[in-house]
Coordinates of C-alpha atoms and ligand atoms in Angstrom, one line a residue:
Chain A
X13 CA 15.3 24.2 -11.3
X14 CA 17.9 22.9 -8.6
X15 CA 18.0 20.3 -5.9
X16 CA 20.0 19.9 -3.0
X17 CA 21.3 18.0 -0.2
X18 CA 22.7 19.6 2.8
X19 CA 24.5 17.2 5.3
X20 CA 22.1 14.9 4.2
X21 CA 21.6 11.8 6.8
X22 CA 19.2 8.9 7.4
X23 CA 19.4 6.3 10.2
X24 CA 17.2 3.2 10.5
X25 CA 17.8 2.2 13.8
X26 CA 21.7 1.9 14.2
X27 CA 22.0 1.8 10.2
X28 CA 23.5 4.5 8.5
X29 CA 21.5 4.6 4.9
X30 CA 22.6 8.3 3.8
X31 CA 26.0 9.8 6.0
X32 CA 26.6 13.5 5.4
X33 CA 26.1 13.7 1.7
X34 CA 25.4 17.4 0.4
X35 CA 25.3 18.3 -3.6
X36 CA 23.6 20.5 -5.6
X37 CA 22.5 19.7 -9.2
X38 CA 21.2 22.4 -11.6
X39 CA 18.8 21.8 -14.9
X40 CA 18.0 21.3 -16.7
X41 CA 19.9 17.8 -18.1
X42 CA 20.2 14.6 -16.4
X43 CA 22.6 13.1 -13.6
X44 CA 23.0 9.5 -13.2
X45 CA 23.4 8.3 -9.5
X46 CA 24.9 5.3 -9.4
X47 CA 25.9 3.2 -6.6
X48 CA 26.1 -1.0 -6.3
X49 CA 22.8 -1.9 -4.7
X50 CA 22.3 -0.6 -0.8
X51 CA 24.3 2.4 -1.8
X52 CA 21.5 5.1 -0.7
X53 CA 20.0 6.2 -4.1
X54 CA 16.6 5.1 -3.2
X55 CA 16.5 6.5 0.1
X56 CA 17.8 10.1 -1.3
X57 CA 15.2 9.9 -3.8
X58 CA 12.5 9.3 -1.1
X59 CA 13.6 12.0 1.0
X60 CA 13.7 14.5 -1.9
X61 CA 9.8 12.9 -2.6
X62 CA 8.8 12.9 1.3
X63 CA 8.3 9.7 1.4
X64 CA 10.8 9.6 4.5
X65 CA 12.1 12.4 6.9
X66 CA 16.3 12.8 7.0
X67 CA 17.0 11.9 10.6
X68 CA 19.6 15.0 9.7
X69 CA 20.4 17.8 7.4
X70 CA 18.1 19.1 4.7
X71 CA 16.8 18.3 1.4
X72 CA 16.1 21.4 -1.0
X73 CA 14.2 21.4 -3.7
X74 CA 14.4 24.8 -5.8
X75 CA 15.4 26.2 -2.4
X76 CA 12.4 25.1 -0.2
X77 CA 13.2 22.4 2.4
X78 CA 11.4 19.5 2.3
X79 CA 10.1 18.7 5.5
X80 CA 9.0 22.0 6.1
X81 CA 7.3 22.4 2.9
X82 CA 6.6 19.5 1.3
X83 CA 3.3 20.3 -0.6
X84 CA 4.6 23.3 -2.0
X85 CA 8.2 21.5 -2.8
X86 CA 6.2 18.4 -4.3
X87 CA 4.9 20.8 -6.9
X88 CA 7.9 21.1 -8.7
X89 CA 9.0 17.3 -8.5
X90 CA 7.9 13.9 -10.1
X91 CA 9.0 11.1 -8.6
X92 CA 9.2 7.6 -9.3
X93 CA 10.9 5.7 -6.8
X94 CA 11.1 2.0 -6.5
X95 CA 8.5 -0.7 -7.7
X96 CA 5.4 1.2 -7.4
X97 CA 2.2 -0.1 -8.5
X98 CA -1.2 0.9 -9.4
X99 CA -4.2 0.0 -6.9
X100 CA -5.1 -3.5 -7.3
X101 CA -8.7 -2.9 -8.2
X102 CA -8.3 0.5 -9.7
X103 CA -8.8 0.8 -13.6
X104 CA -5.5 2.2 -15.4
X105 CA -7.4 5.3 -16.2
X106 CA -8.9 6.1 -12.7
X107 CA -5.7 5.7 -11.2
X108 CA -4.0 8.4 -13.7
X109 CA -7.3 10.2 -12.8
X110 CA -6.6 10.6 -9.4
X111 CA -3.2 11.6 -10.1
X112 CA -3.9 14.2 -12.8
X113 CA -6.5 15.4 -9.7
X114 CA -3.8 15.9 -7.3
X115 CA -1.5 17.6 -9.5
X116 CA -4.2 20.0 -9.4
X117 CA -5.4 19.5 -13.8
X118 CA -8.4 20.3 -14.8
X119 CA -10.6 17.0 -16.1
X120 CA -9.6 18.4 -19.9
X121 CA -5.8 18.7 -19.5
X122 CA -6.3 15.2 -17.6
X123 CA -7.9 13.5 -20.4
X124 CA -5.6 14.7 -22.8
X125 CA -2.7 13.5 -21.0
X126 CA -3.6 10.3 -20.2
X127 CA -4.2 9.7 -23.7
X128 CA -1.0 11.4 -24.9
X129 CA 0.8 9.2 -22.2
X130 CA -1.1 6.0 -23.6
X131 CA 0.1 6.2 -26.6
X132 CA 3.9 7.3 -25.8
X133 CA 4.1 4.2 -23.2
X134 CA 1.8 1.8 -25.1
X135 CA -0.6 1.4 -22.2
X136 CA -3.1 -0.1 -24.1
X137 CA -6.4 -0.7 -22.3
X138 CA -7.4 1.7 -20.3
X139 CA -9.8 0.0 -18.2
X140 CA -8.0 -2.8 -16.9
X141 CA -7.6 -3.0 -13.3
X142 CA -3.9 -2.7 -11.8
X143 CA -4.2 -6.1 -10.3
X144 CA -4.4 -7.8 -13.5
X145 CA -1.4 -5.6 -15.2
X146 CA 2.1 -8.0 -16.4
X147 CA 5.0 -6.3 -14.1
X148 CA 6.1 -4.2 -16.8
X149 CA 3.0 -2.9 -18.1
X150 CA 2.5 -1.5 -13.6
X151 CA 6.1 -0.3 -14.2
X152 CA 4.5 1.7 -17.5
X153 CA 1.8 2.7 -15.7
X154 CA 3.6 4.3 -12.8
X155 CA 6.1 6.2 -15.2
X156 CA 2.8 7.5 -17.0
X157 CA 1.6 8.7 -13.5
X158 CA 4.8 10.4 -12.7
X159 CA 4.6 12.4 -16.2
X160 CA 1.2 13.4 -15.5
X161 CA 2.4 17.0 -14.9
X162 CA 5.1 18.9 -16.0
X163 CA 7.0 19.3 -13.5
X164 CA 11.1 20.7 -13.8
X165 CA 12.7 17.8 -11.5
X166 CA 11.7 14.3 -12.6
X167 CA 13.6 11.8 -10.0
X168 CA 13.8 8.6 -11.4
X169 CA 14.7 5.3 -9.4
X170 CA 16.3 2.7 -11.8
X171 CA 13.6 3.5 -14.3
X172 CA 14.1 0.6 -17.1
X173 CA 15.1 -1.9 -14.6
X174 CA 12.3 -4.7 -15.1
X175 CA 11.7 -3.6 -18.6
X176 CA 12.2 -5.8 -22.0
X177 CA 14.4 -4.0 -24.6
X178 CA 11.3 -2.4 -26.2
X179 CA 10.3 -0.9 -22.9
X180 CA 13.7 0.4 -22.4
X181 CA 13.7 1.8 -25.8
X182 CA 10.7 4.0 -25.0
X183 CA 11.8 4.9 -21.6
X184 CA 15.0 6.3 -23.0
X185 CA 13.5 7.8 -25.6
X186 CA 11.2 9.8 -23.0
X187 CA 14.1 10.6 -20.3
X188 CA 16.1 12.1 -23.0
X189 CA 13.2 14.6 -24.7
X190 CA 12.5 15.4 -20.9
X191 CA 16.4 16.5 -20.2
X192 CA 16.1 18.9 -22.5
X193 CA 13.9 21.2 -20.8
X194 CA 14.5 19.6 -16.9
X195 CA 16.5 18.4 -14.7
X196 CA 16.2 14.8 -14.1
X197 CA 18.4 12.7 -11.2
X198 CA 17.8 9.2 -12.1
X199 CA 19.6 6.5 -10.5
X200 CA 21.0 3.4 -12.1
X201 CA 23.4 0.4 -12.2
X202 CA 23.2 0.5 -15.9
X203 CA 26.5 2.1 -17.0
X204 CA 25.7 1.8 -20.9
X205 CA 22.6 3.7 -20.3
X206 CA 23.9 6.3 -17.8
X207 CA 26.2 7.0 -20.6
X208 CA 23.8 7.3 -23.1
X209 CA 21.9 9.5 -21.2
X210 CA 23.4 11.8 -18.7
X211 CA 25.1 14.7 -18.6
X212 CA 26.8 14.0 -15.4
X213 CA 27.5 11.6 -13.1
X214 CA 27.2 11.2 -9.0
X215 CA 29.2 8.4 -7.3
X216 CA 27.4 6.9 -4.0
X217 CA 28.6 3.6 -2.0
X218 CA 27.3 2.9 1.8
X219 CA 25.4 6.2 2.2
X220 CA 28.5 8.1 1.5
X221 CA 28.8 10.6 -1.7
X222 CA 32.3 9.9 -3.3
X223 CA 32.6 12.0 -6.5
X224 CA 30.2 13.8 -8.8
X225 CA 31.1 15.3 -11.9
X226 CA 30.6 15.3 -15.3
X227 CA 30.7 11.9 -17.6
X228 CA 33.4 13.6 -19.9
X229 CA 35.8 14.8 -17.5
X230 CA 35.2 11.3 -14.9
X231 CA 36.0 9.0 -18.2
X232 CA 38.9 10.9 -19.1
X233 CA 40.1 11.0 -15.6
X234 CA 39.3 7.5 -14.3
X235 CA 38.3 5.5 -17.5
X236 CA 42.4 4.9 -18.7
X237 CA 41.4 7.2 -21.8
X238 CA 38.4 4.7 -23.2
X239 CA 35.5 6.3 -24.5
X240 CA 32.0 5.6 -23.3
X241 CA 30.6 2.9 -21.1
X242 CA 33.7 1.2 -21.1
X243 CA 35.3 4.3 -19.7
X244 CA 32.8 4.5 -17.4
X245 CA 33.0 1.0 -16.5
X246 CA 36.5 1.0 -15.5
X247 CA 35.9 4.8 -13.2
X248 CA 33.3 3.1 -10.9
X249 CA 35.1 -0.2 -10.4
X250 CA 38.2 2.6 -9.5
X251 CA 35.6 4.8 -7.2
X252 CA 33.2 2.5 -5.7
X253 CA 36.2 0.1 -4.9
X254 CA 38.4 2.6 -3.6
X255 CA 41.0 2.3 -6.3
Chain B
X2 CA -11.0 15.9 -4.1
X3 CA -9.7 13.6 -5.8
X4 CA -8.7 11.5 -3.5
X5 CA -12.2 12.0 -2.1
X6 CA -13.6 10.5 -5.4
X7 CA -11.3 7.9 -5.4
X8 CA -11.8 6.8 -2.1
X9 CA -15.8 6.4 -3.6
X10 CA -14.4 4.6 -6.0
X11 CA -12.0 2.0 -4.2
X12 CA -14.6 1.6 -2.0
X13 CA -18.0 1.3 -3.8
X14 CA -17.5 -3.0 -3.9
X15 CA -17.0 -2.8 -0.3
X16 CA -20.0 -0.9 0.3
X17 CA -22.2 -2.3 -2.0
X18 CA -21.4 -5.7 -0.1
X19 CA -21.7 -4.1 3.2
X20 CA -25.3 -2.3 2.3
X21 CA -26.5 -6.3 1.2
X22 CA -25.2 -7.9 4.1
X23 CA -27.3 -5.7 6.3
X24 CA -30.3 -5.9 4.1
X25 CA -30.3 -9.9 4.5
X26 CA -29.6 -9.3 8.3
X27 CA -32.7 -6.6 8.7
X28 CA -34.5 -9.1 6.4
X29 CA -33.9 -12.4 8.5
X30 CA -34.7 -10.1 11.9
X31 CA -38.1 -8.7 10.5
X32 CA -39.1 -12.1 9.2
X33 CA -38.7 -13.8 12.5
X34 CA -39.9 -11.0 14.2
X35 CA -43.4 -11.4 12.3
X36 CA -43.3 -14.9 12.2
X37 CA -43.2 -15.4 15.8
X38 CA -45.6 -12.5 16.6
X39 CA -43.3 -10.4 18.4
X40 CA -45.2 -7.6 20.5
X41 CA -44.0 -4.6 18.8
X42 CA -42.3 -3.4 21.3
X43 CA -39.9 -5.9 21.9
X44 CA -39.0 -5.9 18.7
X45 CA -38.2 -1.9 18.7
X46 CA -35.8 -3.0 21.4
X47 CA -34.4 -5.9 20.2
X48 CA -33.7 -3.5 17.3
X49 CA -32.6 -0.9 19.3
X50 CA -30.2 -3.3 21.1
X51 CA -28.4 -4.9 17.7
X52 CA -28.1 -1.5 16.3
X53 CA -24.8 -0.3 17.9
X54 CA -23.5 -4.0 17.2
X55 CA -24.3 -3.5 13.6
X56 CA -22.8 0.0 13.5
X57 CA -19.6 -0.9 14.8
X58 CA -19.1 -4.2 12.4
X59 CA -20.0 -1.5 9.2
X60 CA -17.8 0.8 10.2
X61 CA -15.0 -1.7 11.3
X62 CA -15.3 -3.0 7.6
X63 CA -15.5 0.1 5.4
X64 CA -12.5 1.7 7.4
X65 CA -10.2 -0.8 8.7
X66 CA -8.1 -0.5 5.6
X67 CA -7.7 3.4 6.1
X68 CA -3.9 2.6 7.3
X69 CA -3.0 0.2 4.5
X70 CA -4.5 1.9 1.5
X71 CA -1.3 4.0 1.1
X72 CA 1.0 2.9 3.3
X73 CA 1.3 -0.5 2.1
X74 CA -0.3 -0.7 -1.2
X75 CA 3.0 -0.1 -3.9
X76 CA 0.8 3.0 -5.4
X77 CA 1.5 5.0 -1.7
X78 CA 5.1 5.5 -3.5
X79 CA 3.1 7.6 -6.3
X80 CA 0.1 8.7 -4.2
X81 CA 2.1 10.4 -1.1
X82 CA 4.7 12.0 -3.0
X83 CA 1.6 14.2 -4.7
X84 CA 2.2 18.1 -3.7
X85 CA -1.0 17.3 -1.2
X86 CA -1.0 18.0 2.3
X87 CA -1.0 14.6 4.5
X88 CA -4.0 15.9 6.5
X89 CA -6.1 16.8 3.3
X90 CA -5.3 13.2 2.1
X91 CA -6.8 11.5 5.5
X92 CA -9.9 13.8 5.4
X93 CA -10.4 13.2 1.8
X94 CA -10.1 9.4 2.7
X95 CA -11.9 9.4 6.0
X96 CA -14.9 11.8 4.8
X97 CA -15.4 9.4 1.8
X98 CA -16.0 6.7 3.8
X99 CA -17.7 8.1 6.3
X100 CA -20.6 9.3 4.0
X101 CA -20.5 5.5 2.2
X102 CA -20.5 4.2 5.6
X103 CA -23.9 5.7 6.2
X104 CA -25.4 4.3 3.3
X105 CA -25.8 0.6 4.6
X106 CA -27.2 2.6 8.1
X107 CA -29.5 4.5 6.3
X108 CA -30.6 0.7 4.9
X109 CA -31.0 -0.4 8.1
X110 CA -33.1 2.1 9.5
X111 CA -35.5 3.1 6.5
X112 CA -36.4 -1.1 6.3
X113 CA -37.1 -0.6 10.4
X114 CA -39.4 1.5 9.9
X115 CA -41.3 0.0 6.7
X116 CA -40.8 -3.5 8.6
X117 CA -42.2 -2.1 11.7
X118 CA -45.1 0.1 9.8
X119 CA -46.0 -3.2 7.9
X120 CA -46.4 -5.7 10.7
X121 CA -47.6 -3.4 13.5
X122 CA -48.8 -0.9 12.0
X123 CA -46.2 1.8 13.9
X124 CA -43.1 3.3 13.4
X125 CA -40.0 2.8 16.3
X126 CA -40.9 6.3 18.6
X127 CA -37.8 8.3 18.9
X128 CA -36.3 6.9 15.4
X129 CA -35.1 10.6 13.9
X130 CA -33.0 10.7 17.2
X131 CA -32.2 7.5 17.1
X132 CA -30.7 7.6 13.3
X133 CA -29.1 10.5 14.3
X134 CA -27.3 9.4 17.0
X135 CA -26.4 6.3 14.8
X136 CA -24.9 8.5 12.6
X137 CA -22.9 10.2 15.0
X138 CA -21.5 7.0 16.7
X139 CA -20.7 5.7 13.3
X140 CA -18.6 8.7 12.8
X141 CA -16.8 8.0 15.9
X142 CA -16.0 4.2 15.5
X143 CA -15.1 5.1 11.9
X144 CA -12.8 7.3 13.1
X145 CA -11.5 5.5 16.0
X146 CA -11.2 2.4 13.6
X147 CA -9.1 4.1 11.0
X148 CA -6.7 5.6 13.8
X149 CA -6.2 1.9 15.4
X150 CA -5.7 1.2 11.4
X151 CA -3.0 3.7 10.5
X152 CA -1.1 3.4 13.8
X153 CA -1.3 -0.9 14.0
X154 CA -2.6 -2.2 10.5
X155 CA -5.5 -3.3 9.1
X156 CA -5.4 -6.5 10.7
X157 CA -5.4 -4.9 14.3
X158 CA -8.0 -2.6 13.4
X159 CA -10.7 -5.5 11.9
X160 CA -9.6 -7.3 15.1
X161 CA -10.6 -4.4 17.6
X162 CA -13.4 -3.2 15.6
X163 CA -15.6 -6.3 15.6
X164 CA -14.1 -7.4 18.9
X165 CA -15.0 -4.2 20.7
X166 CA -18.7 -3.7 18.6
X167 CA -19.6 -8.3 18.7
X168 CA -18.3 -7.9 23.0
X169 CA -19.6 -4.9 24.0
X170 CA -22.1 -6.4 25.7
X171 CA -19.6 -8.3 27.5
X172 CA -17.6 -5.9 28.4
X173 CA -20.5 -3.1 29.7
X174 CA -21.8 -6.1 31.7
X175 CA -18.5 -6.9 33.9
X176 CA -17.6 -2.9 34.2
X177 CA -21.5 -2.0 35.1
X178 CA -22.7 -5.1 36.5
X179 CA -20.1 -6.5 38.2
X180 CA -17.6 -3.6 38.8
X181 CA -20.3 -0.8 39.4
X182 CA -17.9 1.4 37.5
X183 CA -19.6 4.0 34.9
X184 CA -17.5 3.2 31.8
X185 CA -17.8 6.5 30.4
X186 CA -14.0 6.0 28.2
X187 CA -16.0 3.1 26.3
X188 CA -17.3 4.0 23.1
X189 CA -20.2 1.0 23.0
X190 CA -21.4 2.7 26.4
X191 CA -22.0 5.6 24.1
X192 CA -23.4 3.5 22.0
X193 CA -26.5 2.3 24.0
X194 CA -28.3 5.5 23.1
X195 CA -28.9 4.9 20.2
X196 CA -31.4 2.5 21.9
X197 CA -32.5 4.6 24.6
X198 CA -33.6 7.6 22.8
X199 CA -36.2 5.3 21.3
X200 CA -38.0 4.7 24.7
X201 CA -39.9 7.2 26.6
X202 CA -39.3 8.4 29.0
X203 CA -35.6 8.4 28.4
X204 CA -34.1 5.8 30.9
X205 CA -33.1 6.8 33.9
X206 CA -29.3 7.4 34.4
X207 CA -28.5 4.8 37.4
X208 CA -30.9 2.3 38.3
X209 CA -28.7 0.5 41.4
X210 CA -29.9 -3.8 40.9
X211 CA -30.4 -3.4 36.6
X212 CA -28.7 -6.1 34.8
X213 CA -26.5 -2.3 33.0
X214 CA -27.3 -0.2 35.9
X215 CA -26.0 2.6 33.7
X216 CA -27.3 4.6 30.8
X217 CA -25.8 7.2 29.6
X218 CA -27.2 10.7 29.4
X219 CA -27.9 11.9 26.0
X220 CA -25.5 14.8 26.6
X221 CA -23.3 12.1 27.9
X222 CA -23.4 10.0 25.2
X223 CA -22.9 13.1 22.5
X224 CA -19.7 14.1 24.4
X225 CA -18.1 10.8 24.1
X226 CA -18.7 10.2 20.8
X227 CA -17.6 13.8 19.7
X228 CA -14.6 13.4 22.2
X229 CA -13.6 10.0 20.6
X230 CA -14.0 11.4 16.8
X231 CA -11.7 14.5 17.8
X232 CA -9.5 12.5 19.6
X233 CA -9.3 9.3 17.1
X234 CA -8.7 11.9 14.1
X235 CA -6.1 14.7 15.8
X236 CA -3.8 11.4 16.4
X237 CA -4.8 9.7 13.4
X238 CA -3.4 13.0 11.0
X239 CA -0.8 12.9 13.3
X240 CA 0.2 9.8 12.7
X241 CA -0.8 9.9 9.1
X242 CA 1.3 12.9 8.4
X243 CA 5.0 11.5 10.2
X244 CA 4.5 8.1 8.5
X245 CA 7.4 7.1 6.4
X246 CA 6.7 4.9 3.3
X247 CA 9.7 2.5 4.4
Ligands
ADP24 N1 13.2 0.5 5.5 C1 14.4 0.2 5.8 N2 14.8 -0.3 7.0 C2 16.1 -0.6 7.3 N3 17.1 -0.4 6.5 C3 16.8 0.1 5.3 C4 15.5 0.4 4.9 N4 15.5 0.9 3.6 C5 16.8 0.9 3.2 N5 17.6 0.4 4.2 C6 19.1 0.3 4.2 O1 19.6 1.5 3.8 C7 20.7 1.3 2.9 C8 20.4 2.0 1.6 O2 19.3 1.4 0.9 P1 18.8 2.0 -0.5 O3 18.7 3.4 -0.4 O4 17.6 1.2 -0.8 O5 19.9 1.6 -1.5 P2 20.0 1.5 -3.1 O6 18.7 2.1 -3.6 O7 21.2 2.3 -3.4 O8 20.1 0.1 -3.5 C9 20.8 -0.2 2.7 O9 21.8 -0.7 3.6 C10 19.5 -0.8 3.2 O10 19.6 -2.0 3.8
MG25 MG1 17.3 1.2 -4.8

């Protein structure tokens, strides 16, 4: 289980999102990306989920390239990227439905997912239609439909941003059973939580990479010998600021 | 096929609104039609000539939302980063609302003919054909209409789907009557044999001082609509399958 960025860039219009950034991550265990906000994290995560198409270099996803095989990449990788929402006048259940359906599960392993996922995210009822969903209750719902399959690359955008404490508690709890078994590339502002739950670390500002390593050795390098978020704190205000 | 069963799904209000709206419409036509003691056959041709008007407005409301449903909606973040194929996504979409699509037109023609058997006694001649054309030009606006839909939006596509089906008349009328041009690239022209198969003899081709001096041939006719549906869905996967979710 391994992604990859070669060269990787993405241009809207004159605006250089993504410039040249190339890394390679390895599972399983989880990798923070973190960035101030209009770094680039979302728009690597929705090249790696071909929801856009680098305008150069190549995304890799347990070595096939994205844009050539996108279908067969896909299979490996859950994504959750952004805000997204159930459909409006969809029922919780017939939107997991459809998912569980394109992840190719039978109707059994579908129903016994969604229900597994129900009671792990406290969806509650089932038959409500998205429209009428609070925000974080469509944030829950979209996390359950990216852990309708078992994939070995979960790429998670911010995940607990929007959430109340109890929300975040459950999320976390989730991201750290899945970086057991998979690699997971979440990105984040949150340094207490990156902290908490990564292994390692990537540094993005204005679609450039700038250092990734592991949380240990970019503390005890950058973070003036404190331990934890604090250490982490004071190595992206050095990094992202150029210091 | 799941995305086929969703798009039943997602769509079954829409339909179900659709199918009523044309019952009423069939209704209100067959009740004035009796009550002013249409001959019969002016009312298989006033029929006849609604039809493709009908068709067009169905078709423009059960598919103009083919671009938005996941480029726009937040759940095309979830949906279109499934391990599915673009193309298999649109076809899923498209064939699901194709088949609703012809359940309002099957309305439509099944209360012709009781509404026609009841009051005079006769079915419309030529019906079969005419359905079947129906159904085939159907296809093709539906088609057309989600391609204008996916490449300018939903609002362009409602807007050019009941524009082109409420004006056709218009339009064949200044590119016939007062351009003398055959407008073979017009889908509606297509369209008007869905009334002509019901007449016999088949009308004829170019009648030089008719109010439409054109008709088109049956053949005609079947080649445009096929030529628009290939068309309207090569571009509209193509499009469908390069479309970023910005
Ligand atoms: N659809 C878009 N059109 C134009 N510019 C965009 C678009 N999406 C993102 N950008 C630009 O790309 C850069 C990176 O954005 P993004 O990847 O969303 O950052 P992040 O997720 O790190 O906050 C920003 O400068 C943003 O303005
Ligand atoms: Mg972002």
């Amino acid at each position: 289980m391994d992604i990859e960025a070669i060269n990787l860039t993405k241009r809207f219009g004159n605006r250089v999102a993504l410039d040249n950034v190339s890394f390679r991550f390895s599972g399983p265990g989880a990798i923070g990306y973190l960035g101030p906000n209009g770094a680039g994290k979302t728009t690597t995560l929705k090249i790696f989920s071909h929801l856009l198409r680098p305008t150069y270099g190549k995304a890799l996803i347990n070595g096939i390239d994205v844009a050539d095989g996108y279908a067969k990449a896909l299979e490996s990788v859950s994504a959750l990227v952004e805000t997204p929402e159930p459909y409006p006048k969809l029922s919780i259940k017939d939107f997991l439905t459809l998912i569980g359906g394109m992840r190719g599960l039978s109707r059994e392993e579908t129903t016994s997912r969604i229900a597994e996922l129900k009671e792990k995210l406290s969806l509650e009822d089932l038959a409500v239609q998205g429209a009428k969903l609070s925000k974080g209750h469509k944030q829950r719902v979209a996390l359950a439909a990216t852990l309708m399959s078992d994939t070995d690359i979960m790429l998670l955008d911010e995940p607990t941003a929007g959430l109340d404490p109890a929300e975040t508690y459950d999320v976390k709890k989730i991201i750290k059973e899945l970086k057991r078994t998979r690699l997971v590339l979440m990105s984040s502002h949150l340094l207490d939580e990156v902290t908490e739950l990564c292994d390692s670390v990537a540094f993005i500002n204005k679609g450039r990479l700038l250092l990734t390593d592991t949380v240990k050795n970019v503390t005890n390098k950058f973070g003036k010998g404190k331990a934890g978020s604090a250490g982490l704190e004071d190595a992206y205000l050095k990094i992202i600021k150029g210091g | 096929m799941a995305l086929f069963k969703n798009q039943l799904k997602l769509m079954r209000a829409a339909a179900i609104s659709v199918s009523v709206l044309v019952a009423l419409v069939t209704g209100m036509m067959i009740y004035s039609a009796s009550s002013n003691l249409i001959p019969a056959s002016s009312f298989f041709s006033s029929y006849a000539l609604i039809l493709p008007i009908l068709v067009g407005v169905i078709a423009t409301l059960m598919c103009g939302d083919m671009g938005t449903r996941d480029f726009y909606y937040p759940a095309g973040l979830i949906v279109l980063a499934q391990p599915v194929k673009r193309w298999v996504a649109f076809m899923a979409r498209f064939s699901a609302s194709a088949i609703l699509a012809i359940v309002p037109l099957t309305i439509l023609f099944v209360s012709a003919a009781v509404g026609s058997n009841y009051f005079y006694g006769a079915t419309m001649p030529g019906m079969l054909a005419s359905f079947a054309v129906a159904v085939l030009y159907m296809l093709s606006f539906i088609a057309f209409i989600a391609f204008i839909s996916i490449v300018a939006g939903e609002g362009a596509a409602l807007t050019t789907g009941i524009l082109i089906s409420v004006m056709a008349v218009l339009f064949l009328l200044v590119l016939e009557h007062f351009y003398g041009i055959e407008p073979w690239f017009f889908l509606p022209y297509a369209g008007m044999s869905i009334g002509a198969v019901t007449s016999t003899p088949y009308p004829t081709h170019f009648v030089p001082n008719g109010i439409f001096p054109y008709t088109p041939y049956l053949s005609e006719a079947i080649e445009i609509m096929v030529g628009y549906t290939a068309l309207s869905l090569a571009s509209a996967i193509w499009f469908y399958s390069r479309r970023e979710v910005l």
